[in-house]
Amino acid sequence: MGLEIIDHDGARGIDIAPISARITLPVLMEGSESTSIRNGADHLFIDDGPQRIKVIIEQALTNLTLVADDFSQDSKAQALSWLACRDHAHQFAMGIAFQRLSLLNAHNDRAKVDAMLASLRERILRFATDCSSHDIAIFRHDRGFYLLAETLRDRHKWNWMAEEIVTMLHDNSLLDDSAVSIGAQIALASRKESETPEQLLGRLDAGMDGLFGDVSVLIKWVDRGSDLPPPREANLENDLARAIDREEIIVRFQPQFAMANGHLTGVEALARWQHPELGELGAATLFAVAGRAEMVQPVSDYIQRKALQHAAAWPEALSDVRLSVNLTAQDLAIPGFADSMIETVHSSGFDAARLTVEITETALISDLKRASRLCEKLRETHMRVAIDDFGTGYSSLLYLKSLPLDYLKIDGAISRDIEGSPRDQTIVRSIIALGLALDLEVIAEGVENVAQRDHLAEEGCHYYQGFLGGEALDNADFITFAMRAN
């Protein structure tokens, strides 16, 4: 495939070296405010009506960016480099091969497939990092993704993660506007002593080749001497039914800080599941299992009560620290939930005026009028209401329009874009400006460094939370941290 740059009537053309990916390059226009770009079978066409296009070829070639499926950094070479610079003694690798990628390519244009793959990549990585504290990375290959982990010592957990990813990728609602699921088969391996990264990925590639065409096998270990997954008796849905009684579900508190002076102003209660076999699992995994086990509401109720119990016993010196707890769509759908929540807060002894309830924007609320009345009732007791993970969910603007809110929380994936491209920065600024225009206080999640914090503060953001301020802490550690901070 070559790249040809032409003027509007096709009279001129310049062929640039053959490429195997789409190309992004700077185009300077004479007297033009907009440019449309369309893809041909073998060429990229840039049209500008009657205007002549002026392309600075040297600058174009200097800034040429290959964006193979929008994953310029996600390649086998990058995966090999990642493996090579880490301790190989406890590395695990997963080769995810999509079953219906060709079907998606046949029925969708390139940009849409790229967007779908980017979404899948983000979903898989979020899941993997949520259920493991180990160093994890994901890289593209020609059939799907490599998922790699360092210092993961549990073969059972790696197999379970593969099972969850297969289930995820066979969900036909995962891809927007797609009637089919992409499906996947997964090859698993652990790196052997003295094995090179090339040999490890070579075994994975061979394993994926062996799975191709055999729909009866979705997951296969390709370790020497054992192609079978490890035996495991645990069933997560059954495990969860006992987890509350065993107090395996714990609450951690992530600090929130004022942009203006850096003072600790609040915390968000975050759930973790201390599974006896799989180790610590994050909230996303916990609630995914709870959804399958039809236990979302009891798990949510337990977390809310536990967080309030801890917060009510905080020292007097922390009496100005706010607590945020999450409400699920299932919570909002329960008749009488507002009264129940008010009673729970009252019986805990925690001051309702210091409590914020967060409604995640990724939850699909079926009855917004009911949810609005519920929020109003909670606000009558001086609780505050926040929309969480703003910018990543189903109906952002509709939720802002319909629900009585006090806070807008920007999802970390969006907040971090304040250091991204001009387009990314514009989106972040627009979200903050929208919150300010609606008289909402804006909280940025996922802030990782001083530069991000300062840029967000300049745009008018009020508070932040994330790695820069502090990780989620158990109750005792949070009290120690907060007493020192304030």
Coordinates of C-alpha atoms in Angstrom, one line a residue:
M1 CA 0.0 0.0 0.0
G2 CA 1.3 3.5 -0.8
L3 CA 0.4 6.9 0.3
E4 CA -0.6 9.5 -2.3
I5 CA -1.3 13.2 -1.5
I6 CA -3.4 14.9 -4.2
D7 CA -5.1 18.2 -4.7
H8 CA -8.9 18.4 -5.0
D9 CA -9.2 17.5 -8.6
G10 CA -6.6 14.7 -8.5
A11 CA -4.3 16.4 -10.9
R12 CA -1.2 16.1 -8.8
G13 CA 0.1 13.3 -6.7
I14 CA 3.1 12.3 -4.7
D15 CA 3.8 8.7 -3.7
I16 CA 5.5 8.1 -0.4
A17 CA 7.2 4.8 0.5
P18 CA 4.9 1.8 0.9
I19 CA 3.5 1.5 4.4
S20 CA 1.4 -1.1 6.2
A21 CA -0.5 1.3 8.5
R22 CA -2.5 4.5 8.3
I23 CA -0.4 7.6 8.4
T24 CA -0.9 10.9 10.3
L25 CA 1.0 13.9 9.0
P26 CA 0.8 17.7 9.3
V27 CA -1.0 19.4 6.4
L28 CA -0.8 23.2 6.0
M29 CA -3.7 24.8 4.2
E30 CA -3.8 28.1 2.3
G31 CA -6.9 30.1 3.2
S32 CA -8.7 27.0 4.4
E33 CA -10.5 26.5 7.7
S34 CA -11.2 22.8 7.3
T35 CA -9.9 19.7 5.6
S36 CA -11.7 16.4 5.0
I37 CA -9.8 13.2 4.8
R38 CA -11.0 10.0 3.2
N39 CA -9.4 6.6 2.8
G40 CA -9.2 4.9 -0.6
A41 CA -8.2 1.3 -1.0
D42 CA -4.6 2.1 -1.5
H43 CA -4.3 5.8 -0.9
L44 CA -5.1 8.5 1.6
F45 CA -7.0 11.4 -0.1
I46 CA -7.1 14.9 1.3
D47 CA -9.7 17.1 -0.2
D48 CA -10.1 20.8 0.2
G49 CA -12.7 22.0 -2.3
P50 CA -11.3 24.7 -4.7
Q51 CA -8.4 25.4 -2.3
R52 CA -4.9 24.1 -3.2
I53 CA -3.3 22.0 -0.6
K54 CA 0.2 22.9 0.4
V55 CA 2.1 20.0 2.0
I56 CA 5.5 20.5 3.5
I57 CA 6.9 17.2 2.5
E58 CA 10.1 17.4 4.6
Q59 CA 8.1 18.3 7.7
A60 CA 5.6 15.6 6.9
L61 CA 8.3 12.9 6.6
T62 CA 10.0 14.2 9.8
N63 CA 6.8 13.9 11.7
L64 CA 5.5 10.8 10.0
T65 CA 3.7 8.6 12.6
L66 CA 2.7 5.1 11.9
V67 CA -0.4 4.3 13.8
A68 CA -1.1 0.6 13.0
D69 CA -4.6 0.1 14.3
D70 CA -4.0 3.1 16.5
F71 CA -1.5 1.2 18.7
S72 CA 1.8 2.7 17.6
Q73 CA 3.5 1.6 20.8
D74 CA 1.8 -1.8 21.0
S75 CA 3.8 -4.3 19.0
K76 CA 5.7 -7.5 19.4
A77 CA 8.9 -5.6 19.5
Q78 CA 7.6 -3.6 22.4
A79 CA 6.5 -6.7 24.2
L80 CA 9.9 -8.3 23.8
S81 CA 11.5 -5.2 25.2
W82 CA 9.2 -5.1 28.2
L83 CA 10.0 -8.7 29.0
A84 CA 13.7 -8.3 28.5
C85 CA 14.1 -5.5 31.0
R86 CA 12.2 -7.2 33.8
D87 CA 12.9 -10.1 36.2
H88 CA 12.1 -13.2 34.2
A89 CA 11.8 -15.6 37.1
H90 CA 8.1 -15.0 37.6
Q91 CA 6.8 -13.7 34.3
F92 CA 3.5 -14.9 32.9
A93 CA 2.3 -14.3 29.4
M94 CA -1.1 -14.5 27.7
G95 CA -1.7 -14.6 24.0
I96 CA -5.2 -13.4 23.2
A97 CA -6.3 -14.3 19.7
F98 CA -9.6 -12.8 18.5
Q99 CA -11.9 -15.2 16.7
R100 CA -14.0 -12.8 14.6
L101 CA -11.6 -9.9 13.9
S102 CA -11.8 -10.5 10.1
L103 CA -15.6 -10.3 10.4
L104 CA -15.4 -7.0 12.2
N105 CA -13.0 -5.7 9.5
A106 CA -15.4 -6.8 6.8
H107 CA -18.4 -5.0 8.2
N108 CA -16.8 -1.9 9.6
D109 CA -14.5 0.8 8.3
R110 CA -10.9 1.0 9.6
A111 CA -11.6 3.9 12.0
K112 CA -14.4 2.1 13.7
V113 CA -12.4 -1.1 14.1
D114 CA -9.6 0.9 15.5
A115 CA -11.9 2.4 18.1
M116 CA -13.3 -1.0 19.0
L117 CA -9.9 -2.4 19.5
A118 CA -8.8 0.6 21.6
S119 CA -11.9 0.1 23.8
L120 CA -11.1 -3.6 24.2
R121 CA -7.5 -2.9 25.0
E122 CA -8.6 -0.5 27.8
R123 CA -11.2 -2.9 29.2
I124 CA -8.7 -5.8 29.3
L125 CA -6.0 -3.7 30.9
R126 CA -8.4 -2.2 33.5
F127 CA -9.6 -5.7 34.4
A128 CA -6.1 -7.1 34.7
T129 CA -4.7 -4.2 36.8
D130 CA -7.9 -4.2 39.0
C131 CA -7.4 -7.8 40.0
S132 CA -3.6 -7.8 40.4
S133 CA -1.1 -5.5 42.1
H134 CA 1.7 -6.8 39.9
D135 CA 3.3 -5.0 37.0
I136 CA 1.1 -5.7 34.0
A137 CA 1.3 -4.5 30.3
I138 CA -0.7 -5.1 27.1
F139 CA 0.7 -5.1 23.6
R140 CA -0.8 -5.6 20.1
H141 CA -0.1 -8.4 17.8
D142 CA -1.6 -9.2 14.4
R143 CA -4.4 -11.3 15.9
G144 CA -5.1 -9.6 19.2
F145 CA -3.1 -8.8 22.3
Y146 CA -0.3 -10.0 24.4
L147 CA -1.0 -9.6 28.1
L148 CA 2.2 -9.8 30.2
A149 CA 2.7 -9.9 34.0
E150 CA 5.8 -9.6 36.2
T151 CA 6.3 -11.3 39.6
L152 CA 3.0 -13.1 39.4
R153 CA 3.5 -16.3 41.2
D154 CA 0.1 -17.8 41.1
R155 CA -0.7 -20.0 38.1
H156 CA -4.2 -20.5 39.2
K157 CA -4.9 -16.8 39.2
W158 CA -3.5 -16.3 35.7
N159 CA -5.8 -19.1 34.4
W160 CA -8.7 -17.5 36.2
M161 CA -7.9 -14.1 34.6
A162 CA -7.9 -15.8 31.2
E163 CA -11.3 -17.3 31.9
E164 CA -12.7 -13.9 32.8
I165 CA -11.2 -12.3 29.7
V166 CA -12.7 -15.0 27.5
T167 CA -16.1 -14.4 29.1
M168 CA -15.7 -10.7 28.6
L169 CA -14.8 -11.0 24.9
H170 CA -17.7 -13.3 24.2
D171 CA -20.2 -10.7 25.3
N172 CA -21.9 -9.3 22.2
S173 CA -22.8 -6.0 24.1
L174 CA -19.1 -5.2 24.6
L175 CA -18.7 -3.6 21.2
D176 CA -20.9 -0.6 20.4
D177 CA -23.2 -1.0 17.5
S178 CA -22.0 -4.6 16.9
A179 CA -24.4 -7.5 16.7
V180 CA -21.7 -10.0 17.3
S181 CA -19.0 -10.6 19.9
I182 CA -15.4 -10.6 18.8
G183 CA -14.7 -13.8 20.8
A184 CA -11.3 -15.0 21.8
Q185 CA -9.1 -18.0 22.4
I186 CA -6.2 -17.7 24.8
A187 CA -2.8 -19.3 25.0
L188 CA -1.1 -19.1 28.5
A189 CA 2.6 -19.6 29.5
S190 CA 5.0 -18.9 32.3
R191 CA 8.5 -18.0 31.4
K192 CA 11.0 -20.8 32.0
E193 CA 14.5 -20.4 33.5
S194 CA 17.0 -19.3 30.8
E195 CA 14.2 -18.8 28.3
T196 CA 14.5 -15.7 26.2
P197 CA 11.6 -13.3 25.5
E198 CA 11.6 -14.4 21.9
Q199 CA 11.2 -18.0 22.9
L200 CA 8.4 -17.2 25.3
L201 CA 6.4 -15.3 22.8
G202 CA 7.3 -17.9 20.2
R203 CA 5.6 -20.6 22.4
L204 CA 2.6 -18.3 22.8
D205 CA 2.3 -17.7 19.0
A206 CA 2.5 -21.5 18.4
G207 CA -0.1 -22.0 21.0
M208 CA -2.5 -19.5 19.4
D209 CA -1.8 -21.2 16.0
G210 CA -2.7 -24.6 17.6
L211 CA -6.0 -23.2 18.9
F212 CA -7.1 -21.7 15.6
G213 CA -10.0 -23.5 14.1
D214 CA -10.7 -25.6 17.2
V215 CA -13.6 -23.9 18.8
S216 CA -13.9 -26.6 21.5
V217 CA -10.8 -25.2 23.3
L218 CA -10.8 -21.6 24.4
I219 CA -7.9 -21.6 26.9
K220 CA -4.7 -23.7 26.7
W221 CA -1.5 -23.7 28.6
V222 CA 1.6 -24.1 26.4
D223 CA 4.1 -24.8 29.1
R224 CA 6.4 -27.6 28.4
G225 CA 5.0 -30.8 29.8
S226 CA 1.6 -29.4 30.6
D227 CA -0.9 -28.0 28.2
L228 CA -3.7 -28.4 30.7
P229 CA -5.0 -25.6 33.0
P230 CA -4.3 -26.1 36.7
P231 CA -7.1 -27.7 38.6
R232 CA -9.1 -25.3 40.7
E233 CA -12.1 -26.0 42.8
A234 CA -13.1 -22.5 43.7
N235 CA -16.2 -20.9 42.1
L236 CA -16.2 -17.2 42.5
E237 CA -19.9 -16.8 42.7
N238 CA -20.1 -19.4 45.5
D239 CA -17.0 -17.8 47.1
L240 CA -18.7 -14.4 47.2
A241 CA -21.7 -15.8 49.0
R242 CA -19.4 -16.6 51.9
A243 CA -17.0 -13.6 51.5
I244 CA -19.2 -11.2 53.6
D245 CA -19.5 -13.6 56.5
R246 CA -15.8 -14.2 56.4
E247 CA -15.1 -10.5 56.2
E248 CA -13.0 -11.0 53.1
I249 CA -14.4 -7.8 51.6
I250 CA -12.5 -4.8 53.0
V251 CA -12.8 -1.0 52.6
R252 CA -9.9 1.2 51.8
F253 CA -9.9 5.0 51.7
Q254 CA -8.3 7.1 48.9
P255 CA -7.5 10.7 50.0
Q256 CA -8.9 13.7 48.2
F257 CA -7.1 17.1 48.4
A258 CA -8.0 20.8 47.7
M259 CA -6.3 22.3 44.7
A260 CA -6.1 25.7 46.4
N261 CA -4.0 24.7 49.4
G262 CA -3.3 21.0 49.3
H263 CA -5.3 20.2 52.4
L264 CA -6.9 16.8 52.8
T265 CA -10.6 17.4 52.4
G266 CA -12.1 13.9 52.0
V267 CA -11.8 10.3 51.0
E268 CA -13.5 7.9 48.7
A269 CA -14.3 4.4 50.1
L270 CA -13.1 1.7 47.7
A271 CA -13.8 -2.0 48.1
R272 CA -11.3 -4.8 47.8
W273 CA -11.9 -8.6 48.0
Q274 CA -9.2 -10.5 49.8
H275 CA -9.8 -13.8 48.1
P276 CA -8.2 -16.8 50.0
E277 CA -6.8 -18.3 46.8
L278 CA -6.6 -15.5 44.2
G279 CA -5.3 -12.8 46.5
E280 CA -6.6 -9.2 46.4
L281 CA -9.2 -8.4 43.7
G282 CA -10.3 -4.9 42.9
A283 CA -13.8 -3.4 43.0
A284 CA -14.5 -3.8 39.3
T285 CA -13.9 -7.6 39.6
L286 CA -15.8 -7.8 42.8
F287 CA -18.9 -6.2 41.3
A288 CA -18.6 -8.2 38.1
V289 CA -18.8 -11.4 40.1
A290 CA -21.5 -9.9 42.3
G291 CA -23.5 -9.1 39.1
R292 CA -23.3 -12.7 37.9
A293 CA -24.2 -14.0 41.4
E294 CA -27.1 -11.5 41.7
M295 CA -25.5 -10.1 44.8
V296 CA -24.7 -6.5 43.8
Q297 CA -27.1 -4.9 46.3
P298 CA -26.0 -6.9 49.4
V299 CA -22.3 -6.3 48.5
S300 CA -22.9 -2.6 48.0
D301 CA -24.9 -2.4 51.3
Y302 CA -22.1 -4.1 53.2
I303 CA -19.4 -1.8 51.8
Q304 CA -21.5 1.3 52.6
R305 CA -22.1 0.2 56.2
K306 CA -18.4 -0.8 56.7
A307 CA -17.2 2.6 55.4
L308 CA -19.6 4.5 57.7
Q309 CA -18.7 2.3 60.6
H310 CA -15.0 3.2 60.2
A311 CA -15.5 6.9 59.5
A312 CA -17.8 7.3 62.5
A313 CA -14.9 6.2 64.7
W314 CA -12.3 8.6 63.3
P315 CA -10.6 10.9 65.7
E316 CA -12.1 14.3 66.4
A317 CA -9.1 15.9 64.5
L318 CA -10.6 14.4 61.3
S319 CA -14.1 15.8 61.9
D320 CA -13.9 18.0 58.8
V321 CA -12.9 15.1 56.4
R322 CA -15.7 14.1 54.1
L323 CA -16.6 10.5 53.2
S324 CA -17.7 9.4 49.7
V325 CA -19.5 6.1 49.1
N326 CA -20.6 4.7 45.8
L327 CA -24.2 3.9 44.9
T328 CA -25.0 1.3 42.2
A329 CA -27.8 1.4 39.7
Q330 CA -29.3 -1.5 41.6
D331 CA -29.3 0.6 44.8
L332 CA -31.2 3.4 43.1
A333 CA -33.8 1.0 41.7
I334 CA -34.8 -0.3 45.1
P335 CA -38.1 1.2 46.4
G336 CA -37.5 2.9 49.7
F337 CA -33.7 3.0 49.3
A338 CA -33.4 6.6 50.3
D339 CA -35.1 6.0 53.6
S340 CA -32.9 2.9 54.2
M341 CA -29.8 4.9 53.4
I342 CA -30.7 7.7 55.7
E343 CA -31.4 5.2 58.5
T344 CA -28.0 3.5 57.8
V345 CA -26.2 6.8 58.1
H346 CA -28.1 7.8 61.2
S347 CA -27.5 4.5 63.0
S348 CA -23.8 4.6 62.2
G349 CA -23.4 7.9 64.1
F350 CA -21.6 9.6 61.1
D351 CA -22.7 13.1 60.3
A352 CA -24.8 13.1 57.1
A353 CA -23.6 16.5 56.2
R354 CA -20.1 15.0 55.7
L355 CA -21.3 12.3 53.4
T356 CA -21.2 12.3 49.6
V357 CA -23.0 9.6 47.6
E358 CA -21.4 8.9 44.2
I359 CA -23.4 7.7 41.3
T360 CA -21.1 6.1 38.8
E361 CA -21.7 7.4 35.3
T362 CA -21.0 4.0 33.8
A363 CA -24.1 2.6 35.5
L364 CA -27.2 2.5 33.3
I365 CA -30.0 4.0 35.4
S366 CA -33.3 2.9 34.0
D367 CA -35.5 5.4 35.8
L368 CA -33.9 8.8 36.0
K369 CA -36.9 10.5 37.5
R370 CA -36.9 8.0 40.4
A371 CA -33.2 8.5 40.8
S372 CA -33.6 12.2 40.9
R373 CA -36.2 12.1 43.6
L374 CA -34.0 9.7 45.6
C375 CA -31.1 12.1 45.4
E376 CA -33.2 15.1 46.4
K377 CA -34.3 13.2 49.5
L378 CA -30.7 12.4 50.4
R379 CA -29.8 16.1 49.9
E380 CA -32.6 17.1 52.3
T381 CA -30.6 15.5 55.0
H382 CA -27.5 17.5 53.9
M383 CA -25.8 14.7 52.1
R384 CA -24.2 15.6 48.8
V385 CA -24.4 13.9 45.5
A386 CA -21.6 13.4 42.9
I387 CA -21.6 11.9 39.4
D388 CA -18.5 9.6 39.3
D389 CA -16.3 8.5 36.4
F390 CA -17.7 11.4 34.2
G391 CA -16.8 11.1 30.6
T392 CA -16.6 7.3 30.2
G393 CA -20.2 6.1 30.6
Y394 CA -23.6 5.9 29.0
S395 CA -25.4 9.2 29.3
S396 CA -23.1 11.9 30.6
L397 CA -25.1 15.0 29.7
L398 CA -28.5 13.3 30.4
Y399 CA -27.4 12.5 33.9
L400 CA -26.2 16.1 34.4
K401 CA -29.5 17.4 33.2
S402 CA -31.7 15.0 35.2
L403 CA -30.0 14.5 38.6
P404 CA -29.5 17.1 41.4
L405 CA -25.8 17.1 41.8
D406 CA -23.1 18.8 43.9
Y407 CA -19.9 17.4 42.4
L408 CA -18.7 16.3 39.1
K409 CA -15.8 13.7 39.2
I410 CA -13.7 13.4 36.1
D411 CA -12.6 9.9 35.3
G412 CA -8.8 9.4 35.7
A413 CA -8.5 8.3 32.0
I414 CA -9.9 11.8 31.1
S415 CA -8.0 13.8 33.8
R416 CA -4.7 12.5 32.6
D417 CA -5.4 13.9 29.1
I418 CA -4.7 17.4 30.4
E419 CA -1.1 16.6 29.4
G420 CA -2.1 15.0 26.1
S421 CA -2.7 16.4 22.7
P422 CA -4.3 19.8 22.1
R423 CA -7.5 17.9 21.3
D424 CA -7.3 15.9 24.6
Q425 CA -6.7 19.1 26.6
T426 CA -9.7 20.8 25.0
I427 CA -11.9 17.9 26.1
V428 CA -10.7 18.1 29.7
R429 CA -11.1 21.9 29.8
S430 CA -14.6 21.6 28.3
I431 CA -15.7 19.1 31.0
I432 CA -14.3 21.3 33.8
A433 CA -15.9 24.4 32.3
L434 CA -19.2 22.5 32.0
G435 CA -19.1 21.6 35.7
L436 CA -18.3 25.2 36.7
A437 CA -21.1 26.6 34.6
L438 CA -23.5 24.2 36.4
D439 CA -22.2 25.4 39.8
L440 CA -20.7 22.0 40.5
E441 CA -17.5 21.4 42.4
V442 CA -15.1 19.5 40.1
I443 CA -12.9 16.6 41.4
A444 CA -10.2 15.1 39.1
E445 CA -9.5 11.4 39.6
G446 CA -6.3 9.6 38.7
V447 CA -3.9 12.5 39.1
E448 CA -0.4 11.1 39.0
N449 CA 2.0 14.0 39.0
V450 CA 2.4 17.7 39.9
A451 CA 2.1 18.9 36.3
Q452 CA -1.3 17.3 35.9
R453 CA -2.5 18.7 39.1
D454 CA -1.3 22.2 38.3
H455 CA -2.8 22.2 34.8
L456 CA -6.1 21.0 36.2
A457 CA -6.0 23.7 38.9
E458 CA -5.4 26.4 36.3
E459 CA -8.6 25.3 34.5
G460 CA -10.6 25.7 37.7
C461 CA -10.8 22.1 39.1
H462 CA -11.4 22.2 42.9
Y463 CA -10.1 18.9 44.2
Y464 CA -8.0 15.9 43.1
Q465 CA -7.3 12.3 44.1
G466 CA -4.8 9.8 42.7
F467 CA -1.3 8.5 43.0
L468 CA 0.1 12.0 43.6
G469 CA -1.9 12.5 46.8
G470 CA -1.8 8.9 48.0
E471 CA -3.0 5.4 47.3
A472 CA -6.1 3.8 48.9
L473 CA -5.3 2.9 52.5
D474 CA -6.8 0.6 55.0
N475 CA -8.6 2.4 57.9
A476 CA -5.7 2.3 60.4
D477 CA -3.1 3.5 57.8
F478 CA -5.5 6.2 56.6
I479 CA -5.9 7.6 60.1
T480 CA -2.2 7.8 60.6
F481 CA -1.8 9.4 57.1
A482 CA -4.6 11.9 57.7
M483 CA -3.3 13.0 61.2
R484 CA 0.1 13.7 59.7
A485 CA -1.4 15.4 56.6
N486 CA -3.6 17.8 58.5

